[in-house]
mmCIF file of C-alpha atoms and ligand atoms in Angstrom:
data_model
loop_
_atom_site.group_PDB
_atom_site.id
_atom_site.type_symbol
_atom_site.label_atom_id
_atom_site.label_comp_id
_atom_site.label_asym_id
_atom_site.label_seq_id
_atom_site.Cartn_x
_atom_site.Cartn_y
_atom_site.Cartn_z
ATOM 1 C CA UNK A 255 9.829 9.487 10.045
ATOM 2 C CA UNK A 256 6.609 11.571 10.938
ATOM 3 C CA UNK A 257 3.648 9.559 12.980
ATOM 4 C CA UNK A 258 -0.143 10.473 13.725
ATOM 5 C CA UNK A 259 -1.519 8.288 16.227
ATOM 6 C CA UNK A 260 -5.108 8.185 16.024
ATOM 7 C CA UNK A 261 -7.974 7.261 18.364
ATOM 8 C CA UNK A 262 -9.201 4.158 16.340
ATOM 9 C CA UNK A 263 -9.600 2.684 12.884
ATOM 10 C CA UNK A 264 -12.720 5.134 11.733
ATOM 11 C CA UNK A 265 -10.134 8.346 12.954
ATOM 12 C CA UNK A 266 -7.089 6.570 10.763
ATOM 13 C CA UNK A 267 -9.843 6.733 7.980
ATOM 14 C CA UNK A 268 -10.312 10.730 8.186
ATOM 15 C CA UNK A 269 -6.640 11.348 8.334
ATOM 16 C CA UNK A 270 -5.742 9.051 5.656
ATOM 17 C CA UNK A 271 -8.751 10.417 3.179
ATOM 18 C CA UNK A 272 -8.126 13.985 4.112
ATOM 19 C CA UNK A 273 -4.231 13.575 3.258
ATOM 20 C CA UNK A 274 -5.362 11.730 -0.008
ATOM 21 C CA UNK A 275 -7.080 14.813 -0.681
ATOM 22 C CA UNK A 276 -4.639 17.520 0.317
ATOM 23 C CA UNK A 277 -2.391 16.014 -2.533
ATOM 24 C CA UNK A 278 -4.547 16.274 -4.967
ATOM 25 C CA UNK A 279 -5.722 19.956 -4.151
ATOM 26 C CA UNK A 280 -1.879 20.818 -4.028
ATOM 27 C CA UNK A 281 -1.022 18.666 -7.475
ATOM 28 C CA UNK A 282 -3.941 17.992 -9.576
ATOM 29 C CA UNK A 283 -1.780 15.575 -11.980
ATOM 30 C CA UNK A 284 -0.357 13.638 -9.012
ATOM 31 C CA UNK A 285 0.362 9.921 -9.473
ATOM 32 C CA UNK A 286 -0.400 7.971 -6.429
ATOM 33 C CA UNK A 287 0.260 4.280 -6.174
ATOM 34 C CA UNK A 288 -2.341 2.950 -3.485
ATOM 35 C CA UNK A 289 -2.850 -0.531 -1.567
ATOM 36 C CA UNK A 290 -5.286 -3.072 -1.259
ATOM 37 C CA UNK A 291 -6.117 -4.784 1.912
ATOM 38 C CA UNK A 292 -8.446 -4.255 4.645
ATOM 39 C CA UNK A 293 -6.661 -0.964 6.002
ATOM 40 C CA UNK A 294 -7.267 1.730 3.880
ATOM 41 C CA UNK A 295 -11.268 0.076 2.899
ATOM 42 C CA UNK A 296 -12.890 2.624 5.739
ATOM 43 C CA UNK A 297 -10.318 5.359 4.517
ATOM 44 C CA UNK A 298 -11.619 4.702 0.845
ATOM 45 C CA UNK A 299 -15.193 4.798 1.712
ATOM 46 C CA UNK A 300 -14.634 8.399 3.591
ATOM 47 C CA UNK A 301 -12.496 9.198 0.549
ATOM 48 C CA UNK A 302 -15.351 8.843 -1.539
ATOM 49 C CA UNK A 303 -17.919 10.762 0.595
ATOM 50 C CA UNK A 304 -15.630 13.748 0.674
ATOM 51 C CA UNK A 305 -14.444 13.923 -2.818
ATOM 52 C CA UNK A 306 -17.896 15.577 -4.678
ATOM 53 C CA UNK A 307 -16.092 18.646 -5.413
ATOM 54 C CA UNK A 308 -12.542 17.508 -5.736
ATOM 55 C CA UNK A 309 -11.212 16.811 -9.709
ATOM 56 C CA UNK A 310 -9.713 13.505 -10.056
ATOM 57 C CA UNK A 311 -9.321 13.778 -13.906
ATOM 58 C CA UNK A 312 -5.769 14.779 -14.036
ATOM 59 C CA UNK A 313 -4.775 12.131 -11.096
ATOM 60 C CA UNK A 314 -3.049 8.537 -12.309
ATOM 61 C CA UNK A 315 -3.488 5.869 -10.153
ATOM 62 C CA UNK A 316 -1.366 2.659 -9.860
ATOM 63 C CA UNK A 317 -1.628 -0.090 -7.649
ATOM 64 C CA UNK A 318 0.833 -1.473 -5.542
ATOM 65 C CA UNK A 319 0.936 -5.260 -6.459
ATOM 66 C CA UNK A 320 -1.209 -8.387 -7.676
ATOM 67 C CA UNK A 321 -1.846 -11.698 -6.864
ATOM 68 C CA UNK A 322 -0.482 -13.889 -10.100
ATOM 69 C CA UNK A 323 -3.390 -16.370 -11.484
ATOM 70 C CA UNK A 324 -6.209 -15.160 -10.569
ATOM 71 C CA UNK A 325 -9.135 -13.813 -12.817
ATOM 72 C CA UNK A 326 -9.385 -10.325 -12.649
ATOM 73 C CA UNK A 327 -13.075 -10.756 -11.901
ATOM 74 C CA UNK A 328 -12.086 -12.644 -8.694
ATOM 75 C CA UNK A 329 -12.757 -10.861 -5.677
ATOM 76 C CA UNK A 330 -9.551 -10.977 -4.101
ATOM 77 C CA UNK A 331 -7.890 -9.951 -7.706
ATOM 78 C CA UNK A 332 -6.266 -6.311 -6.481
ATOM 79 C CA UNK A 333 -7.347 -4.341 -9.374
ATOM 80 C CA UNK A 334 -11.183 -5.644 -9.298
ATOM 81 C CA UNK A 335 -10.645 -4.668 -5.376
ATOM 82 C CA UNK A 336 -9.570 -1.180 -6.331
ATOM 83 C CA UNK A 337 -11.787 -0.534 -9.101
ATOM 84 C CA UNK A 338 -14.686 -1.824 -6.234
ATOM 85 C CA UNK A 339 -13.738 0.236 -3.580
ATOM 86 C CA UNK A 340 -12.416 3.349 -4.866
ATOM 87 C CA UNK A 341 -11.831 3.944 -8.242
ATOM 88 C CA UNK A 342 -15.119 3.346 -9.942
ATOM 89 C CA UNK A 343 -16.885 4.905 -6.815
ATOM 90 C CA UNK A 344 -14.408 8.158 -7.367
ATOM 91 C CA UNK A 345 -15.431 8.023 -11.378
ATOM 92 C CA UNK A 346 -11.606 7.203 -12.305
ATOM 93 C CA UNK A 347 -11.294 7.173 -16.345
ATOM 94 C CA UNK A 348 -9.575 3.595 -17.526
ATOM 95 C CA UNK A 349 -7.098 5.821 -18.916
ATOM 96 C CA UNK A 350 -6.236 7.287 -15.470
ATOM 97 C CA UNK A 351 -6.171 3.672 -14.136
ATOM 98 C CA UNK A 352 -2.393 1.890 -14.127
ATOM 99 C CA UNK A 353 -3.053 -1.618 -12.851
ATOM 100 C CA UNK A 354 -1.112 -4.420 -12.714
ATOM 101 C CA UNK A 355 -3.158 -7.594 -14.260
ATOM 102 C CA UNK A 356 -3.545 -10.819 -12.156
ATOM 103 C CA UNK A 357 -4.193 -12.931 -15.222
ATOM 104 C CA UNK A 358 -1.373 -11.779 -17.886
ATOM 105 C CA UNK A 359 -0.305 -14.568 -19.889
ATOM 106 C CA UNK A 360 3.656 -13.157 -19.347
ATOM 107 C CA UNK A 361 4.063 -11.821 -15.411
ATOM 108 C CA UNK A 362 7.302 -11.272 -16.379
ATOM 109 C CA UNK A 363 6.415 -9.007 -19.169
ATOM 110 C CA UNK A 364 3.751 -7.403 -16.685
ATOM 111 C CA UNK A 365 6.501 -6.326 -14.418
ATOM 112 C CA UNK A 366 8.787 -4.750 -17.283
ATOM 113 C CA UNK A 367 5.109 -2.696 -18.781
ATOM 114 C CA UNK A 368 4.750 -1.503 -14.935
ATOM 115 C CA UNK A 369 8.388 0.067 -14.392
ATOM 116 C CA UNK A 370 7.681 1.495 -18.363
ATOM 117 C CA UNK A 371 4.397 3.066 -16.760
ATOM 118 C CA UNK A 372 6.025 4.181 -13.550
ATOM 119 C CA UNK A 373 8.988 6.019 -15.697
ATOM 120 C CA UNK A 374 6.876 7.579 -18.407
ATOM 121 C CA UNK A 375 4.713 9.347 -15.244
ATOM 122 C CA UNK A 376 7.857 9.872 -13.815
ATOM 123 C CA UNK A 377 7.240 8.108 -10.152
ATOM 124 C CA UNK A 378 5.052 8.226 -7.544
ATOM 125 C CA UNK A 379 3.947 11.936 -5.830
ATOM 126 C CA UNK A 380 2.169 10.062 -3.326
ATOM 127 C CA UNK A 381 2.575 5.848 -2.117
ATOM 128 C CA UNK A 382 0.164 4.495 0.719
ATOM 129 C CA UNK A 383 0.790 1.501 1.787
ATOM 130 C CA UNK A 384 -0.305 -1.024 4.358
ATOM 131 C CA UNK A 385 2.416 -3.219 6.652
ATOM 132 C CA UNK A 386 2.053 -6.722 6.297
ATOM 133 C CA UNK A 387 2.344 -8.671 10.006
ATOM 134 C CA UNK A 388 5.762 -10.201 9.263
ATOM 135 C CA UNK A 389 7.117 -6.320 7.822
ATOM 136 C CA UNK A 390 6.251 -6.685 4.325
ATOM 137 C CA UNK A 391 5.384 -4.006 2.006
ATOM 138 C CA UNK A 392 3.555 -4.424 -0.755
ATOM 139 C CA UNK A 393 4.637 -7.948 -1.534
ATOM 140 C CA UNK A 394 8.149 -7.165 -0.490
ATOM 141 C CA UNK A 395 8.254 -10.305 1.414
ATOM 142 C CA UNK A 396 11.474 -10.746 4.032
ATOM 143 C CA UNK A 397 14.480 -12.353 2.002
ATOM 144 C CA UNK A 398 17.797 -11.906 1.534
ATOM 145 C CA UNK A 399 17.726 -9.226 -1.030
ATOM 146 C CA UNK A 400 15.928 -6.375 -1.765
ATOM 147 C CA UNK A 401 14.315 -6.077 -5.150
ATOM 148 C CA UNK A 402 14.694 -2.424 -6.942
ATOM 149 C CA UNK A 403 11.954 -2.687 -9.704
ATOM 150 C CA UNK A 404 8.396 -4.202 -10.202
ATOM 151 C CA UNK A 405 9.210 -8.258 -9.422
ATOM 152 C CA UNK A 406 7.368 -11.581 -9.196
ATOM 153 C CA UNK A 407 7.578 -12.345 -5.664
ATOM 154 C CA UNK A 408 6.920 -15.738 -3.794
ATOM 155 C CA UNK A 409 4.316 -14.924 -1.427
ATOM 156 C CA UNK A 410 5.146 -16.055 2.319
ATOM 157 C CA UNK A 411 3.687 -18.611 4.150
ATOM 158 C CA UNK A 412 3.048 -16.520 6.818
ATOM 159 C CA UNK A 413 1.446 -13.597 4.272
ATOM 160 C CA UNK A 414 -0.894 -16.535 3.179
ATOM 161 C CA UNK A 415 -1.816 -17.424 6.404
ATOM 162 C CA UNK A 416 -2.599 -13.659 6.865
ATOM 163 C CA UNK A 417 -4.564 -13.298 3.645
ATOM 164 C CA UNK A 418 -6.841 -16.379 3.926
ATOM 165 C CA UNK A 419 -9.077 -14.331 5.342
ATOM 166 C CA UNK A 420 -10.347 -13.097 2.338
ATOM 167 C CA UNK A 421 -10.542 -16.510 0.547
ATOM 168 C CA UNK A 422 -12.951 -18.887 1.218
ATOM 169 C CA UNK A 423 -9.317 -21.394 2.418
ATOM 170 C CA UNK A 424 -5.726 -21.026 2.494
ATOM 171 C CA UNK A 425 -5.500 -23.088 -0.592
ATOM 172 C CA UNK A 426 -7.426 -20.656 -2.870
ATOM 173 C CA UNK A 427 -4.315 -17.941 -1.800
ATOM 174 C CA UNK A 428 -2.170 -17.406 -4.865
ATOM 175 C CA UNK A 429 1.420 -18.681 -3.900
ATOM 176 C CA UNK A 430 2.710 -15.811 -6.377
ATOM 177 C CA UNK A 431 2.577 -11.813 -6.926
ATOM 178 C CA UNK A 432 3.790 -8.893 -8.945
ATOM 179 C CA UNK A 433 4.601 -6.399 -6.350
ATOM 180 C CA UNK A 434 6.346 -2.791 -7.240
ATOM 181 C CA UNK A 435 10.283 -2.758 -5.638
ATOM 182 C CA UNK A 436 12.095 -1.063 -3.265
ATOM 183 C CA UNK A 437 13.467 1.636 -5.831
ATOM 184 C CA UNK A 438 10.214 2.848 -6.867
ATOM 185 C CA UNK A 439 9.105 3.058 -3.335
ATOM 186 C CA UNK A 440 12.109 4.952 -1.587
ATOM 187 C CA UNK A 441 11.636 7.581 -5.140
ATOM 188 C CA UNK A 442 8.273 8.042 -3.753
ATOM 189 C CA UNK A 443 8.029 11.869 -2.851
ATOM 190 C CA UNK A 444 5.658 11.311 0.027
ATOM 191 C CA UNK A 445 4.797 7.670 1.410
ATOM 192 C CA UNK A 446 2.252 7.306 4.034
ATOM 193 C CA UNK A 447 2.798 4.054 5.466
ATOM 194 C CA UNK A 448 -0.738 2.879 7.434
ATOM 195 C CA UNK A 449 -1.541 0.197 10.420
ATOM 196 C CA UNK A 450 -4.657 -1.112 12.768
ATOM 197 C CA UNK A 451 -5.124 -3.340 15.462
ATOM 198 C CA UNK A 452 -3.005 -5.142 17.922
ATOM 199 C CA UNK A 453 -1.833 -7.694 14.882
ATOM 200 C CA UNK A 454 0.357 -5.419 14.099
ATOM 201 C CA UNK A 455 1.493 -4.070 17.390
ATOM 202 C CA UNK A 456 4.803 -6.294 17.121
ATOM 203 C CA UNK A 457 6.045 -4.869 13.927
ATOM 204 C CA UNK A 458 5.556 -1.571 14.838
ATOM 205 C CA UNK A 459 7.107 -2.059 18.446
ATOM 206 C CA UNK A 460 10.039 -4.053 16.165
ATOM 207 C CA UNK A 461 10.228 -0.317 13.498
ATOM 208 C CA UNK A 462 9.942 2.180 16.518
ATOM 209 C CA UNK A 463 12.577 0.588 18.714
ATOM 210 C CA UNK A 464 14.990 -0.928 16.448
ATOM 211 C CA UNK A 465 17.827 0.923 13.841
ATOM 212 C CA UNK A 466 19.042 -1.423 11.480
ATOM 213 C CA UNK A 467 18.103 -1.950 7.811
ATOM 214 C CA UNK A 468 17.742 -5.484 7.167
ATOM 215 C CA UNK A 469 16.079 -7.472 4.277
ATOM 216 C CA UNK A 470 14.693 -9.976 6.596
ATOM 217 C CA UNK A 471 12.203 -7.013 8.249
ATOM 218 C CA UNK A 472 11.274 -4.921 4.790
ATOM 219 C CA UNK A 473 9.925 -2.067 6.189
ATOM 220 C CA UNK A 474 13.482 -1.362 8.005
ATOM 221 C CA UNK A 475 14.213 -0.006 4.497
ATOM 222 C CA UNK A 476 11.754 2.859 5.368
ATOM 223 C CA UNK A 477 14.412 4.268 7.619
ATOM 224 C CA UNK A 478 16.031 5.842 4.639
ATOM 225 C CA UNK A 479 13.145 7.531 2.953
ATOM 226 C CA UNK A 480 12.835 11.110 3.795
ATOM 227 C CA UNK A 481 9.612 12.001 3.962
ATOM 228 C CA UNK A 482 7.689 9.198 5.561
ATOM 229 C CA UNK A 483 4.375 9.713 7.756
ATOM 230 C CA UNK A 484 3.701 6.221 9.473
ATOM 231 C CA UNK A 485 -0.729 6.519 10.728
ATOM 232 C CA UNK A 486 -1.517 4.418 13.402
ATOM 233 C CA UNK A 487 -4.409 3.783 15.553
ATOM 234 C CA UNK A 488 -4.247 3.427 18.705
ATOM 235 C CA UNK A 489 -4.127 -0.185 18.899
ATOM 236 C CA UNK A 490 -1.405 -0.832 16.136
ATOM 237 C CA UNK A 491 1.361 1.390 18.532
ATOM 238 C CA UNK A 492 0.975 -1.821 21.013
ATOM 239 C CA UNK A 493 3.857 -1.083 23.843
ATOM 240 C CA UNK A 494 5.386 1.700 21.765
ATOM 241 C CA UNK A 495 2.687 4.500 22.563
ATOM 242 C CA UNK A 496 4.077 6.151 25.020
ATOM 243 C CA UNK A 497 6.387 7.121 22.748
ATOM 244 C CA UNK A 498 5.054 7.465 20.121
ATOM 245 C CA UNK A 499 2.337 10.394 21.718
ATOM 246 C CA UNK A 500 5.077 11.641 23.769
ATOM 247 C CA UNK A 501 6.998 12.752 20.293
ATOM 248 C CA UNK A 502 4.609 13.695 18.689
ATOM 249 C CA UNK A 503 4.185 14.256 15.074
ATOM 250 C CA UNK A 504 7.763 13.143 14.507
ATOM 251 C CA UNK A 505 10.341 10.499 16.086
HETATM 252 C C1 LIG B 744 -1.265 -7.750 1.715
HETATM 253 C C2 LIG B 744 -0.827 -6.784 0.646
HETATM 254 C C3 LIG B 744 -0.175 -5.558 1.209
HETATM 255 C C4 LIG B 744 -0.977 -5.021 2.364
HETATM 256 C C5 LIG B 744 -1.001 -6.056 3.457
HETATM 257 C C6 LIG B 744 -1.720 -5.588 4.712
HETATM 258 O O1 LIG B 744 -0.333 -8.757 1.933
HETATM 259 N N1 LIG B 744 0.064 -7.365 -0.299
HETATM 260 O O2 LIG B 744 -0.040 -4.594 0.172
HETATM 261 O O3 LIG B 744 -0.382 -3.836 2.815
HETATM 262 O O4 LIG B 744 -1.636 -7.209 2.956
HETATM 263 O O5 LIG B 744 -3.098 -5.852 4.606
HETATM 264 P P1 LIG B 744 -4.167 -5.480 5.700
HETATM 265 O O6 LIG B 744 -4.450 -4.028 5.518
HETATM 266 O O7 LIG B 744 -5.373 -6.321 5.357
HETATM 267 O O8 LIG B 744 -3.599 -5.804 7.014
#
């Protein structure tokens, strides 16, 4: 597992965006399964400054998971919050966007279309993801399984709690989600996990000083991917920065 630790949120933005952008210069039909979530909104908006000469129209893009029941007009629905804050901005063709929808009348249906999608591409070149508080990913919530494939997941109470900051109150969060699995995220050929802020200090402490792979702390599974750069900020590393700047690039 490689990690950057950077100065603050706005420096996490320039590494994330200029990584973003590296892919795409090195594979111009990468597929790249990004996240929602207040994270990666700064690294979006430099994304979009710095991408006037850079050709998105071989790229796919998929999103990482959806809230189930809400109208994709909503602004918490994840694909009207990608289309908002990155993809229309970067002048992404519909036919280069893979999104899961919020409203489908079948979720289960939904799922099986998104693993079709994800084969036919033939997986992820590049996954960024965000870390939930309690070590989720995506909407890989902890459990006492791992799920392999695009699933409906039940979303925590604790990943409500978390969330209801984007609703107007905890009883607008969806109790429900369609979040990609385990499988498609350990085929991922590069995954760039991100974090900010002291909230999640304790799950990175909990991933940097720990060894075990455990369902009930998701992101444990990351231990077995082999190309992995975790980008923190300052902040995020909590207790763990010593040694986290002490080793570098790499752990
Ligand atoms: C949500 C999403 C995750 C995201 C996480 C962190 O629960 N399902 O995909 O990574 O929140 O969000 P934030 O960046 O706002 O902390």
């Amino acid at each position: 597992m490689k990690f950057i630790v950077c100065e603050n949120h706005s420096h996490l933005a320039e590494v994330i965006s200029d990584l973003i952008i590296q892919q795409v210069m090195s594979k111009p039909d990468s597929v790249i399964c990004i996240p929602t979530g207040g994270t990666p909104i700064p690294a979006y908006q430099r994304l979009i400054e710095k991408s006037k000469n850079i050709d998105y129209s071989r790229v796919s893009f998929f999103n990482l998971d959806e809230y189930i029941g809400l109208p994709p007009t909503h602004e918490q629905s994840y694909q009207n919050f990608l289309k908002k804050h990155v993809l229309d901005p970067l002048g992404i063709a519909l036919s280069q966007q893979h999104l899961l929808r919020s409203d489908s009348p079948d979720p289960i249906l939904e799922c099986l279309r998104n693993d079709a999608e994800i084969d036919y591409f033939g997986g992820f070149d590049l996954m960024l993801d965000g870390i939930g508080e309690n070590g989720h990913i995506a909407f890989n919530e902890p459990s006492d399984h791992f799920e392999a494939r695009t699933h409906i997941a039940d979303i925590s109470t604790s990943t409500r709690l978390a969330n209801a900051r984007f609703f107007d109150s905890l009883d607008e969060v969806p109790h429900q989600a369609i979040s990609v699995g385990f499988e498609d995220i350990i085929k991922a050929k590069h995954l760039i996990l991100m974090a900010t802020g002291s909230r999640k200090a304790s799950v990175i402490e909990r991933l940097v000083t720990e060894s075990t792979i455990s369902c009930d702390f998701p992101i444990s599974f990351l231990r077995m991917h082999p190309n992995v750069t975790l980008v923190l900020d300052k902040a995020a590393c909590g207790r763990s920065i010593d040694v986290l700047i002490n080793t570098g690039q790499s752990l």
